[in-house]
Amino acid sequence: MPTIIDGKKISQDIKDELREQVRLLKEQGKKVSLAVILVGEDPASCVYVRNKKKACEYIGIESLSYELPETTTEEELLTLIQELNGKNDVNGILVQLPLPKHMDEDKIIKAIDPAKDVDGFHPQSVGALSIGLPGFVSCTPAGIIQLLKRSNIPMEGKNCVIIGRSNIVGKPMALLMLRENATVTVTHSRTKDLSSVTREADILIVAMGKRKFVTADYVKDGAVVIDVGMHRDENNKLCGDVDYDDVAPKCSAITPVPGGVGPMTIAMLMYNCVASANMTNE
Ligand code: GUN
């Protein structure tokens, strides 16, 4: 049977390490603070934001909450971001996505000071990652690297296949895997004969957004499978993009859903906030 990669435990370890770092920073008179902006009342976003604030509280990060009505104008949101950019005691700014349709997400993300871009979505952060300069890294792919490292799974020289090319997961994942010296292939909805490509993977990372799409036929014997998906199955149980019961017996290691990649995203957001505080002299 495969090793089940325990994202709940690994994310807890990271949060405990950060809690200690924040305690030490406080001893030096420095505090860490994150501004969390939510526009509207999208139910999933409300849950994410609540969980982010809870994680802040656990670690000792001050969270400044801005819950704005759906009717907020782009101008008003930009003004708030500019105000937060100028506050030396705010280390991170997080604008929960998706934004209401009347707002231009790219314009909003670009307004965030890259030094406070703890989501790693600003074009400057993405550009820095692509050429190996320091900068914030998108939290889900950064969390996947931590899952692999902390499970002692080597990446150097391995064939890594990624399904999905989103700006938030697939693309930054490919760049991070290159940084770890893996040989990387990015596949997507137009890829021909997908399973023949994925069967070459030593490490298969699935972020395609299709419930239980990846079956045993897509996986090489002994592969490591990382599932970024999050869905409800026919019995309303949480499941991923990978058909876990079918795939798990073939793997050397696999992430479950829930309890795999999911908890890592918030842990890495907290990591970015603490890193941001460490980079300022406030
Ligand atoms: N919406 C879904 N995932 C994310 C995320 O990682 N960050 C932000 N800001 N919004 C999201």
XYZ file of N, CA and C and ligand atoms in Angstrom:
857
model
N 0.841 -1.216 0.000
C 0.000 0.000 0.000
C 0.873 1.262 0.000
N 0.370 2.351 -0.541
C 1.191 3.561 -0.651
C 1.341 4.288 0.682
N 2.338 5.143 0.724
C 2.421 6.116 1.815
C 1.317 7.139 1.583
N 0.531 7.394 2.603
C -0.486 8.443 2.478
C 0.122 9.731 3.031
N 0.276 10.710 2.161
C 0.934 11.965 2.550
C -0.055 12.782 3.380
N 0.331 13.015 4.646
C -0.608 13.598 5.610
C -0.466 15.127 5.647
N -1.256 15.786 4.811
C -1.184 17.244 4.715
C -1.660 17.933 5.977
N -2.510 17.254 6.710
C -3.013 17.854 7.942
C -1.872 17.955 8.954
N -1.121 16.861 9.073
C 0.001 16.836 10.033
C 1.110 17.796 9.583
N 1.459 17.735 8.281
C 2.563 18.574 7.791
C 2.197 20.060 7.910
N 0.942 20.411 7.605
C 0.545 21.820 7.724
C 0.556 22.243 9.199
N 0.187 21.324 10.082
C 0.214 21.641 11.517
C 1.658 21.881 11.979
N 2.589 21.035 11.496
C 4.007 21.223 11.849
C 4.474 22.618 11.404
N 4.097 22.997 10.169
C 4.517 24.308 9.653
C 3.909 25.426 10.512
N 2.640 25.284 10.847
C 1.987 26.330 11.654
C 2.645 26.433 13.029
N 3.051 25.285 13.585
C 3.716 25.320 14.897
C 5.093 25.998 14.790
N 5.804 25.724 13.695
C 7.105 26.384 13.497
C 6.913 27.900 13.363
N 5.873 28.291 12.647
C 5.617 29.723 12.438
C 5.202 30.399 13.742
N 4.426 29.687 14.523
C 3.967 30.220 15.814
C 5.165 30.569 16.693
N 6.161 29.675 16.659
C 7.385 29.911 17.431
C 8.146 31.124 16.867
N 8.223 31.203 15.541
C 8.911 32.358 14.930
C 8.224 33.669 15.269
N 6.891 33.647 15.272
C 6.135 34.867 15.589
C 6.355 35.249 17.055
N 6.446 34.235 17.903
C 6.705 34.498 19.322
C 8.071 35.193 19.484
N 9.067 34.687 18.755
C 10.405 35.289 18.830
C 10.408 36.717 18.279
N 9.660 36.922 17.183
C 9.562 38.279 16.616
C 8.934 39.233 17.632
N 7.920 38.737 18.328
C 7.234 39.588 19.320
C 8.183 39.977 20.435
N 9.083 39.047 20.793
C 10.089 39.354 21.831
C 10.988 40.505 21.405
N 11.170 40.612 20.067
C 11.987 41.736 19.558
C 11.130 42.974 19.288
N 9.874 42.911 19.718
C 8.983 44.054 19.540
C 8.372 44.158 18.157
N 8.453 43.059 17.360
C 7.880 43.104 16.009
C 6.607 42.272 15.982
N 5.579 42.811 15.319
C 4.402 41.968 15.157
C 4.129 41.725 13.677
N 3.331 40.698 13.438
C 3.026 40.310 12.065
C 1.545 40.573 11.837
N 1.203 41.229 10.717
C -0.223 41.447 10.488
C -0.605 41.272 9.013
N -1.784 40.717 8.839
C -2.312 40.416 7.506
C -3.663 41.103 7.332
N -3.812 41.861 6.255
C -5.123 42.446 5.922
C -5.846 41.487 4.989
N -7.052 41.099 5.392
C -7.851 40.160 4.599
C -9.067 40.908 4.062
N -9.187 40.974 2.731
C -10.301 41.713 2.125
C -11.239 40.739 1.431
N -12.506 40.803 1.826
C -13.534 39.977 1.183
C -14.611 40.917 0.639
N -14.906 40.803 -0.645
C -15.970 41.630 -1.229
C -17.144 40.715 -1.565
N -18.308 41.033 -0.986
C -19.491 40.205 -1.236
C -19.587 39.041 -0.265
N -20.477 38.106 -0.568
C -20.761 37.031 0.391
C -20.743 35.657 -0.256
N -19.866 35.441 -1.217
C -19.741 34.115 -1.814
C -19.490 33.099 -0.685
N -20.341 32.053 -0.574
C -20.243 31.162 0.593
C -18.886 30.474 0.720
N -18.328 29.994 -0.402
C -17.023 29.316 -0.328
C -15.954 30.302 0.137
N -15.998 31.545 -0.409
C -15.012 32.552 -0.018
C -15.117 32.882 1.467
N -16.362 32.933 1.974
C -16.555 33.229 3.404
C -15.877 32.155 4.257
N -16.002 30.886 3.851
C -15.374 29.786 4.596
C -13.853 29.924 4.548
N -13.311 30.176 3.327
C -11.849 30.320 3.197
C -11.335 31.444 4.078
N -12.037 32.580 4.028
C -11.582 33.752 4.789
C -11.633 33.468 6.295
N -12.696 32.785 6.710
C -12.815 32.442 8.136
C -11.630 31.554 8.549
N -11.297 30.571 7.709
C -10.196 29.660 8.034
C -8.846 30.383 8.044
N -8.696 31.354 7.149
C -7.443 32.119 7.126
C -7.305 32.937 8.408
N -8.418 33.529 8.847
C -8.365 34.334 10.072
C -8.091 33.448 11.298
N -8.659 32.236 11.284
C -8.432 31.298 12.382
C -6.958 30.897 12.457
N -6.372 30.651 11.289
C -4.945 30.270 11.254
C -4.084 31.415 11.777
N -4.437 32.654 11.384
C -3.703 33.827 11.891
C -3.734 33.849 13.411
N -4.912 33.624 13.943
C -5.085 33.693 15.395
C -4.209 32.641 16.076
N -4.195 31.418 15.519
C -3.411 30.326 16.109
C -1.921 30.686 16.159
N -1.450 31.296 15.054
C -0.013 31.546 14.927
C 0.412 32.812 15.663
N -0.543 33.702 15.896
C -0.214 34.961 16.563
C -0.064 36.113 15.589
N -0.613 35.914 14.372
C -0.610 36.978 13.376
C -1.887 37.790 13.574
N -1.734 39.115 13.566
C -2.929 39.954 13.696
C -3.634 39.999 12.341
N -4.929 39.677 12.316
C -5.628 39.796 11.032
C -6.565 40.997 11.066
N -6.417 41.844 10.046
C -7.295 43.016 9.907
C -8.322 42.637 8.863
N -9.577 42.637 9.262
C -10.610 42.110 8.390
C -11.391 43.238 7.711
N -11.495 43.159 6.379
C -12.288 44.136 5.630
C -13.360 43.384 4.860
N -14.571 43.374 5.388
C -15.660 42.663 4.715
C -16.554 43.707 4.063
N -16.441 43.806 2.746
C -17.073 44.901 2.010
C -18.306 44.391 1.268
N -19.303 45.256 1.098
C -20.498 44.815 0.374
C -20.215 44.547 -1.105
N -21.030 43.686 -1.671
C -20.981 43.319 -3.098
C -20.965 44.565 -4.006
N -21.608 45.637 -3.513
C -21.769 46.850 -4.316
C -20.542 47.774 -4.278
N -19.503 47.384 -3.542
C -18.282 48.199 -3.480
C -17.777 48.460 -4.902
N -17.335 49.681 -5.162
C -16.818 49.964 -6.510
C -15.330 49.607 -6.581
N -14.879 49.421 -7.819
C -13.464 49.117 -8.043
C -12.593 50.230 -7.458
N -13.055 51.463 -7.655
C -12.344 52.631 -7.156
C -12.169 52.555 -5.628
N -13.266 52.201 -4.945
C -13.205 52.119 -3.472
C -12.220 51.038 -3.029
N -12.243 49.897 -3.726
C -11.328 48.810 -3.365
C -9.873 49.226 -3.624
N -9.648 49.900 -4.748
C -8.284 50.361 -5.065
C -7.792 51.351 -4.009
N -8.701 52.222 -3.554
C -8.328 53.192 -2.514
C -7.926 52.483 -1.220
N -8.701 51.450 -0.859
C -8.373 50.690 0.354
C -7.000 50.016 0.212
N -6.756 49.413 -0.943
C -5.469 48.730 -1.154
C -4.309 49.726 -1.051
N -4.511 50.902 -1.651
C -3.451 51.917 -1.588
C -3.166 52.347 -0.148
N -4.253 52.466 0.613
C -4.108 52.837 2.027
C -3.289 51.763 2.765
N -3.627 50.485 2.506
C -2.936 49.383 3.187
C -1.492 49.257 2.704
N -1.258 49.556 1.422
C 0.122 49.554 0.902
C 0.988 50.517 1.710
N 0.391 51.636 2.100
C 1.139 52.693 2.777
C 1.318 52.477 4.273
N 0.661 51.456 4.815
C 0.756 51.248 6.271
C 1.930 50.345 6.595
N 2.905 50.878 7.324
C 4.098 50.077 7.641
C 3.798 48.894 8.536
N 2.696 48.975 9.280
C 2.403 47.862 10.194
C 1.513 46.790 9.549
N 1.297 46.853 8.247
C 0.588 45.775 7.538
C 1.619 45.032 6.677
N 1.809 43.741 6.974
C 2.840 42.972 6.253
C 2.317 42.267 5.016
N 1.020 41.919 5.035
C 0.467 41.190 3.902
C -0.925 41.692 3.561
N -1.254 41.668 2.261
C -2.601 42.067 1.815
C -3.160 40.925 0.989
N -4.313 40.421 1.410
C -4.943 39.318 0.689
C -6.330 39.745 0.237
N -6.541 39.739 -1.064
C -7.877 40.016 -1.604
C -8.455 38.675 -2.035
N -9.492 38.238 -1.345
C -10.067 36.926 -1.662
C -10.702 36.946 -3.051
N -10.378 35.952 -3.855
C -10.946 35.799 -5.196
C -11.988 34.680 -5.174
N -12.971 34.657 -6.040
C -13.215 35.616 -7.107
C -13.829 36.916 -6.584
N -13.558 37.996 -7.336
C -14.188 39.285 -7.026
C -15.499 39.393 -7.806
N -16.397 40.279 -7.364
C -17.631 40.476 -8.134
C -17.318 40.848 -9.587
N -18.264 40.529 -10.456
C -18.015 40.647 -11.909
C -17.694 42.065 -12.371
N -18.163 43.078 -11.617
C -17.901 44.453 -12.073
C -16.482 44.920 -11.768
N -15.663 44.014 -11.223
C -14.275 44.419 -10.939
C -13.302 43.674 -11.842
N -12.209 44.346 -12.171
C -11.158 43.759 -12.997
C -10.100 43.163 -12.053
N -10.121 41.835 -11.938
C -9.239 41.165 -10.967
C -7.767 41.494 -11.208
N -7.369 41.516 -12.478
C -5.952 41.780 -12.787
C -5.537 43.162 -12.279
N -6.434 44.122 -12.467
C -6.133 45.489 -12.038
C -6.005 45.558 -10.505
N -6.880 44.836 -9.820
C -6.849 44.836 -8.345
C -5.557 44.179 -7.850
N -5.226 43.034 -8.425
C -4.010 42.314 -7.992
C -2.773 43.182 -8.234
N -2.760 43.863 -9.383
C -1.607 44.714 -9.726
C -1.453 45.893 -8.768
N -2.553 46.269 -8.102
C -2.492 47.423 -7.188
C -1.807 47.071 -5.868
N -1.718 45.781 -5.559
C -1.096 45.378 -4.282
C 0.416 45.559 -4.374
N 0.999 46.175 -3.342
C 2.462 46.314 -3.282
C 3.085 44.912 -3.332
N 3.963 44.634 -4.307
C 4.573 43.288 -4.388
C 5.239 42.853 -3.076
N 5.682 43.803 -2.270
C 6.307 43.457 -0.986
C 5.276 42.926 0.021
N 3.979 43.090 -0.302
C 2.908 42.611 0.595
C 2.025 41.573 -0.081
N 2.464 41.091 -1.237
C 1.654 40.203 -2.071
C 1.770 38.757 -1.603
N 1.216 38.474 -0.423
C 1.418 37.157 0.205
C 0.717 36.021 -0.541
N -0.176 36.339 -1.482
C -0.771 35.308 -2.340
C 0.159 34.936 -3.495
N 1.113 35.812 -3.794
C 2.036 35.560 -4.910
C 1.383 35.683 -6.278
N 0.327 36.499 -6.382
C -0.406 36.625 -7.649
C 0.043 37.825 -8.492
N 0.772 38.778 -7.892
C 1.179 39.984 -8.630
C 2.122 39.603 -9.782
N 1.974 40.263 -10.944
C 2.866 39.930 -12.065
C 4.351 39.986 -11.687
N 4.716 40.896 -10.791
C 6.128 40.966 -10.377
C 6.558 39.706 -9.612
N 5.652 39.188 -8.769
C 5.964 37.953 -8.027
C 6.106 36.777 -8.992
N 5.192 36.727 -9.973
C 5.202 35.625 -10.946
C 6.469 35.703 -11.803
N 6.820 36.931 -12.220
C 8.017 37.125 -13.028
C 9.273 36.736 -12.254
N 9.318 37.120 -10.963
C 10.480 36.789 -10.129
C 10.647 35.271 -10.035
N 9.536 34.589 -9.839
C 9.593 33.120 -9.745
C 10.135 32.533 -11.047
N 9.713 33.108 -12.168
C 10.077 32.500 -13.449
C 11.560 32.650 -13.767
N 12.210 33.674 -13.187
C 13.652 33.811 -13.455
C 14.489 33.557 -12.202
N 13.872 33.009 -11.170
C 14.644 32.575 -9.996
C 15.045 33.690 -9.047
N 14.329 34.818 -9.088
C 14.600 35.887 -8.133
C 13.711 35.696 -6.904
N 14.106 36.294 -5.759
C 13.256 36.142 -4.572
C 11.920 36.850 -4.751
N 10.879 36.290 -4.160
C 9.544 36.885 -4.237
C 8.556 35.901 -3.646
N 7.330 36.368 -3.456
C 6.315 35.469 -2.886
C 5.853 34.462 -3.934
N 5.633 33.224 -3.455
C 5.213 32.141 -4.334
C 3.777 31.757 -3.999
N 2.981 31.537 -5.032
C 1.590 31.105 -4.891
C 1.503 29.936 -3.892
N 0.524 30.013 -2.982
C 0.553 29.159 -1.781
C 0.321 27.673 -2.059
N -0.585 27.326 -2.972
C -0.862 25.899 -3.189
C 0.358 25.176 -3.776
N 0.954 25.684 -4.866
C 2.150 24.992 -5.349
C 3.304 24.994 -4.347
N 3.477 26.097 -3.610
C 4.533 26.117 -2.584
C 4.253 25.037 -1.537
N 2.989 24.837 -1.209
C 2.601 23.813 -0.238
C 2.893 22.403 -0.746
N 2.723 22.199 -2.041
C 3.000 20.874 -2.626
C 4.500 20.562 -2.531
N 5.343 21.568 -2.781
C 6.794 21.357 -2.629
C 7.109 20.945 -1.177
N 6.470 21.617 -0.223
C 6.693 21.262 1.186
C 6.223 19.844 1.490
N 5.074 19.453 0.945
C 4.579 18.075 1.163
C 5.618 17.067 0.686
N 6.188 17.315 -0.495
C 7.151 16.370 -1.069
C 8.447 16.364 -0.247
N 8.946 17.558 0.069
C 10.212 17.645 0.815
C 10.077 16.984 2.187
N 8.990 17.310 2.868
C 8.825 16.794 4.234
C 8.429 15.321 4.252
N 8.095 14.759 3.094
C 7.846 13.311 2.991
C 9.087 12.605 2.406
N 10.192 13.347 2.300
C 11.455 12.797 1.761
C 11.294 12.185 0.379
N 10.487 12.819 -0.455
C 10.319 12.348 -1.834
C 11.248 13.180 -2.726
N 12.261 12.543 -3.345
C 13.185 13.323 -4.163
C 12.526 13.830 -5.435
N 12.922 15.017 -5.879
C 12.379 15.611 -7.113
C 13.440 15.687 -8.213
N 14.705 15.814 -7.802
C 15.775 16.008 -8.782
C 15.804 14.875 -9.812
N 15.797 15.267 -11.073
C 15.904 14.291 -12.165
C 14.644 13.475 -12.419
N 13.591 13.698 -11.629
C 12.362 12.907 -11.807
C 11.498 13.505 -12.922
N 10.716 12.639 -13.545
C 9.728 13.129 -14.512
C 8.509 13.593 -13.744
N 8.222 14.883 -13.841
C 7.031 15.419 -13.174
C 6.040 15.857 -14.242
N 4.844 15.294 -14.203
C 3.794 15.710 -15.134
C 2.716 16.435 -14.341
N 2.333 17.605 -14.848
C 1.289 18.420 -14.203
C 0.082 18.432 -15.131
N -1.096 18.144 -14.592
C -2.314 18.309 -15.399
C -2.980 19.601 -14.952
N -3.053 20.588 -15.847
C -3.637 21.889 -15.512
C -2.600 22.987 -15.683
N -3.028 24.107 -16.248
C -2.080 25.209 -16.530
C -2.586 26.543 -16.001
N -3.272 26.510 -14.840
C -3.796 27.764 -14.293
C -2.648 28.643 -13.787
N -2.960 29.939 -13.667
C -1.954 30.877 -13.146
C -1.670 30.628 -11.665
N -2.659 30.079 -10.956
C -2.521 29.919 -9.506
C -1.822 28.609 -9.145
N -2.058 27.549 -9.926
C -1.463 26.248 -9.576
C -0.529 25.715 -10.672
N -1.070 25.382 -11.846
C -0.286 24.647 -12.844
C 1.013 25.334 -13.237
N 0.910 26.621 -13.637
C 2.114 27.311 -14.124
C 3.167 27.498 -13.019
N 2.779 28.072 -11.840
C 3.820 28.201 -10.805
C 4.352 26.846 -10.343
N 3.505 25.815 -10.371
C 3.965 24.472 -9.988
C 5.099 24.020 -10.899
N 4.925 24.272 -12.208
C 5.951 23.868 -13.174
C 7.263 24.588 -12.868
N 7.188 25.890 -12.566
C 8.398 26.665 -12.284
C 9.091 26.176 -11.005
N 8.286 25.848 -9.996
C 8.880 25.358 -8.737
C 9.527 23.993 -8.934
N 8.892 23.136 -9.731
C 9.466 21.809 -9.985
C 10.770 21.922 -10.781
N 10.830 22.898 -11.693
C 12.083 23.144 -12.425
C 13.178 23.577 -11.455
N 12.775 24.433 -10.511
C 13.736 24.915 -9.509
C 14.294 23.739 -8.696
N 13.480 22.686 -8.542
C 13.912 21.486 -7.806
C 14.623 20.483 -8.726
N 14.879 20.909 -9.957
C 15.606 20.081 -10.936
C 14.844 18.848 -11.411
N 13.524 18.926 -11.397
C 12.726 17.875 -12.037
C 12.652 18.163 -13.538
N 12.281 17.135 -14.312
C 11.997 17.317 -15.741
C 10.486 17.464 -15.835
N 10.040 18.617 -16.341
C 8.626 18.974 -16.159
C 7.845 18.968 -17.478
N 6.668 18.374 -17.448
C 5.734 18.429 -18.574
C 4.416 19.001 -18.058
N 3.914 20.024 -18.739
C 2.609 20.586 -18.363
C 1.581 20.141 -19.401
N 0.525 19.495 -18.946
C -0.544 19.049 -19.847
C -1.824 19.824 -19.529
N -2.778 19.771 -20.442
C -4.014 20.539 -20.266
C -5.120 19.952 -21.131
N -6.228 20.681 -21.219
C -7.426 20.123 -21.867
C -7.207 19.795 -23.350
N -6.213 20.394 -23.987
C -5.985 20.122 -25.416
C -4.875 19.089 -25.632
N -4.299 18.568 -24.566
C -3.212 17.592 -24.722
C -3.748 16.323 -25.389
N -2.994 15.823 -26.379
C -3.411 14.602 -27.080
C -2.955 13.383 -26.291
N -3.804 12.389 -26.218
C -3.492 11.111 -25.562
C -2.876 11.344 -24.175
N -3.650 12.037 -23.345
C -3.175 12.451 -22.011
C -2.602 11.290 -21.203
N -3.292 10.151 -21.208
C -2.844 9.064 -20.314
C -1.474 8.526 -20.722
N -1.139 8.611 -22.026
C 0.195 8.128 -22.422
C 1.274 9.073 -21.889
N 0.939 10.346 -21.712
C 1.895 11.309 -21.137
C 1.987 11.112 -19.621
N 0.836 11.001 -18.968
C 0.851 10.921 -17.494
C 1.470 9.608 -17.010
N 1.391 8.570 -17.838
C 1.994 7.286 -17.435
C 3.525 7.330 -17.398
N 4.097 8.407 -17.919
C 5.560 8.578 -17.838
C 5.970 9.257 -16.528
N 4.978 9.701 -15.750
C 5.302 10.538 -14.584
C 5.801 9.721 -13.397
N 6.941 10.174 -12.818
C 7.339 9.681 -11.497
C 6.521 10.421 -10.439
N 6.280 11.710 -10.727
C 5.442 12.541 -9.839
C 4.332 13.132 -10.706
N 3.098 12.825 -10.371
C 1.950 13.319 -11.146
C 1.159 14.290 -10.270
N 1.034 15.534 -10.748
C 0.312 16.565 -9.981
C -0.946 16.918 -10.755
N -2.100 16.720 -10.128
C -3.367 16.849 -10.841
C -4.138 18.064 -10.329
N -4.304 19.061 -11.215
C -5.034 20.288 -10.852
C -5.883 20.682 -12.051
N -6.844 19.839 -12.392
C -7.633 20.052 -13.608
C -9.081 20.425 -13.310
N -9.538 20.173 -12.079
C -10.898 20.544 -11.711
C -11.968 19.619 -12.262
N -11.627 18.325 -12.442
C -12.640 17.357 -12.888
C -12.696 16.200 -11.886
N -13.878 16.006 -11.351
C -14.063 15.043 -10.265
C -13.639 13.615 -10.656
N -12.767 13.017 -9.867
C -12.317 11.614 -10.020
C -11.932 11.281 -11.466
N -11.296 12.224 -12.159
C -10.962 12.035 -13.574
C -9.808 11.045 -13.765
N -8.802 11.157 -12.894
C -7.583 10.353 -13.068
C -7.785 8.973 -12.445
N -7.789 7.967 -13.319
C -7.947 6.572 -12.867
C -6.599 5.867 -12.977
N -6.578 4.591 -12.588
C -5.327 3.818 -12.574
C -4.634 3.811 -13.942
N -5.408 3.867 -15.035
C -4.787 3.853 -16.388
C -3.869 5.039 -16.645
N -4.035 6.119 -15.862
C -3.233 7.322 -16.080
C -1.924 7.296 -15.295
N -1.716 6.236 -14.508
C -0.649 6.276 -13.505
C 0.319 5.115 -13.689
N 1.611 5.453 -13.610
C 2.658 4.420 -13.676
C 2.771 3.723 -12.316
N 3.131 2.453 -12.309
C 3.363 1.735 -11.047
C 4.418 2.452 -10.224
N 4.133 2.709 -8.963
C 5.131 3.311 -8.073
C 5.198 4.823 -8.144
N 4.299 5.455 -8.904
C 4.319 6.925 -9.021
C 3.870 7.586 -7.710
N 4.263 8.865 -7.576
C 3.761 9.711 -6.480
C 2.637 10.558 -7.083
N 1.451 10.555 -6.467
C 0.308 11.279 -7.030
C -0.163 12.356 -6.051
N -0.213 13.588 -6.545
C -0.630 14.747 -5.746
C -1.940 15.275 -6.344
N -2.973 15.343 -5.521
C -4.322 15.697 -5.989
C -4.722 17.069 -5.449
N -4.870 18.036 -6.348
C -5.213 19.401 -5.928
C -6.733 19.627 -5.956
N -7.483 18.699 -6.537
C -8.927 18.883 -6.721
C -9.713 18.861 -5.419
N -10.888 19.463 -5.471
C -11.800 19.438 -4.311
C -13.230 19.474 -4.826
N -13.930 18.373 -4.665
C -15.313 18.251 -5.161
C -16.143 17.466 -4.150
N -17.437 17.382 -4.433
C -18.332 16.477 -3.688
C -18.676 15.313 -4.599
N -18.615 14.095 -4.096
C -18.975 12.939 -4.935
C -20.482 12.687 -4.881
N -20.921 11.572 -5.475
C -22.356 11.273 -5.586
C -23.006 11.107 -4.202
N -22.195 10.785 -3.184
C -22.732 10.653 -1.825
C -22.465 11.895 -0.972
N -22.123 13.000 -1.651
C -21.838 14.273 -0.987
C -20.570 14.249 -0.133
N -19.721 13.250 -0.368
C -18.435 13.190 0.355
C -17.379 13.958 -0.439
N -16.426 14.582 0.279
C -15.360 15.300 -0.430
C -14.485 14.322 -1.220
N -14.114 14.714 -2.419
C -13.198 13.909 -3.222
C -12.385 14.840 -4.112
N -11.406 14.272 -4.811
C -10.513 15.094 -5.623
C -10.659 14.866 -7.107
N -9.635 15.301 -7.859
C -9.576 15.054 -9.307
C -9.137 13.612 -9.590
N -8.620 12.950 -8.551
C -8.105 11.586 -8.696
C -9.116 10.605 -8.094
N -9.347 9.500 -8.810
C -10.182 8.424 -8.270
C -9.312 7.643 -7.281
N -9.365 8.056 -6.038
C -8.406 7.605 -5.014
C -8.382 6.081 -4.873
N -9.560 5.477 -4.762
C -9.602 4.023 -4.505
C -8.997 3.239 -5.661
N -9.176 3.737 -6.869
C -8.642 3.067 -8.055
C -7.114 3.260 -8.173
N -6.665 4.484 -7.846
C -5.267 4.867 -8.099
C -4.332 4.463 -6.959
N -4.795 4.594 -5.713
C -3.901 4.424 -4.551
C -3.096 3.114 -4.571
N -3.707 1.951 -4.899
C -2.930 0.703 -4.837
C -1.710 0.688 -5.771
N -1.731 1.550 -6.793
C -0.644 1.571 -7.778
C 0.508 2.505 -7.393
N 0.270 3.384 -6.408
C 1.222 4.467 -6.116
C 2.237 4.064 -5.060
N 3.369 4.819 -5.031
C 4.255 4.702 -3.865
C 3.812 5.685 -2.780
N 3.214 6.805 -3.206
C 2.709 7.792 -2.238
C 1.583 8.582 -2.902
N 0.628 9.010 -2.099
C -0.530 9.736 -2.643
C -1.088 10.681 -1.575
N -1.652 11.814 -2.032
C -2.327 12.720 -1.087
C -3.821 12.403 -1.074
N -4.421 12.327 0.109
C -5.863 12.121 0.187
C -6.625 13.437 -0.001
N -7.918 13.355 -0.267
C -8.812 14.535 -0.238
C -10.022 14.145 0.616
N -10.285 14.828 1.717
C -9.541 15.970 2.274
C -8.276 15.519 3.018
N -7.486 16.497 3.472
C -6.340 16.197 4.331
C -5.030 16.033 3.588
N -4.999 16.438 2.311
C -3.753 16.366 1.533
C -3.238 17.762 1.254
N -3.483 18.223 0.022
C -2.994 19.540 -0.408
C -3.754 20.682 0.293
N -5.054 20.498 0.496
C -5.924 21.573 1.006
C -5.347 22.338 2.187
N -5.014 21.649 3.286
C -4.546 22.393 4.470
C -3.219 23.113 4.247
N -2.475 22.725 3.210
C -1.165 23.337 2.978
C -1.279 24.765 2.466
N -2.367 25.082 1.748
C -2.491 26.406 1.138
C -2.475 27.490 2.223
N -3.252 27.277 3.271
C -3.307 28.281 4.340
C -1.989 28.317 5.110
N -1.385 27.141 5.324
C -0.097 27.114 6.045
C 0.942 27.949 5.295
N 0.930 27.844 3.948
C 1.928 28.599 3.175
C 1.594 30.091 3.113
N 0.304 30.428 3.167
C -0.066 31.844 3.268
C 0.508 32.436 4.562
N 0.383 31.660 5.635
C 0.930 32.109 6.922
C 2.460 32.234 6.830
N 3.064 31.270 6.121
C 4.522 31.298 5.912
C 4.922 32.591 5.193
N 4.164 32.938 4.149
C 4.476 34.160 3.392
C 4.325 35.412 4.259
N 3.319 35.411 5.139
C 3.127 36.585 6.020
C 4.315 36.761 6.962
N 4.768 35.638 7.530
C 5.896 35.718 8.462
C 7.166 36.124 7.699
N 7.319 35.579 6.488
C 8.484 35.949 5.668
C 8.455 37.437 5.372
N 7.268 37.975 5.075
C 7.128 39.392 4.787
C 7.531 40.233 5.993
N 7.088 39.815 7.169
C 7.436 40.550 8.394
C 8.941 40.497 8.648
N 9.546 39.344 8.346
C 10.993 39.208 8.537
C 11.777 40.116 7.599
N 11.185 40.457 6.451
C 11.889 41.285 5.482
C 11.778 42.780 5.765
N 10.892 43.153 6.690
C 10.775 44.593 6.992
C 11.492 44.892 8.302
N 11.808 46.137 8.493
C 12.516 46.527 9.729
C 11.578 47.135 10.759
N 10.287 47.036 10.471
C 9.326 47.660 11.404
C 9.326 46.946 12.748
N -9.713 32.011 -4.027
C -9.465 30.679 -4.139
N -8.203 30.407 -3.775
C -7.634 31.565 -3.418
C -6.343 31.932 -2.931
O -5.430 31.109 -2.763
N -6.166 33.251 -2.668
C -7.130 34.164 -2.859
N -6.848 35.431 -2.575
N -8.326 33.875 -3.293
C -8.580 32.580 -3.574
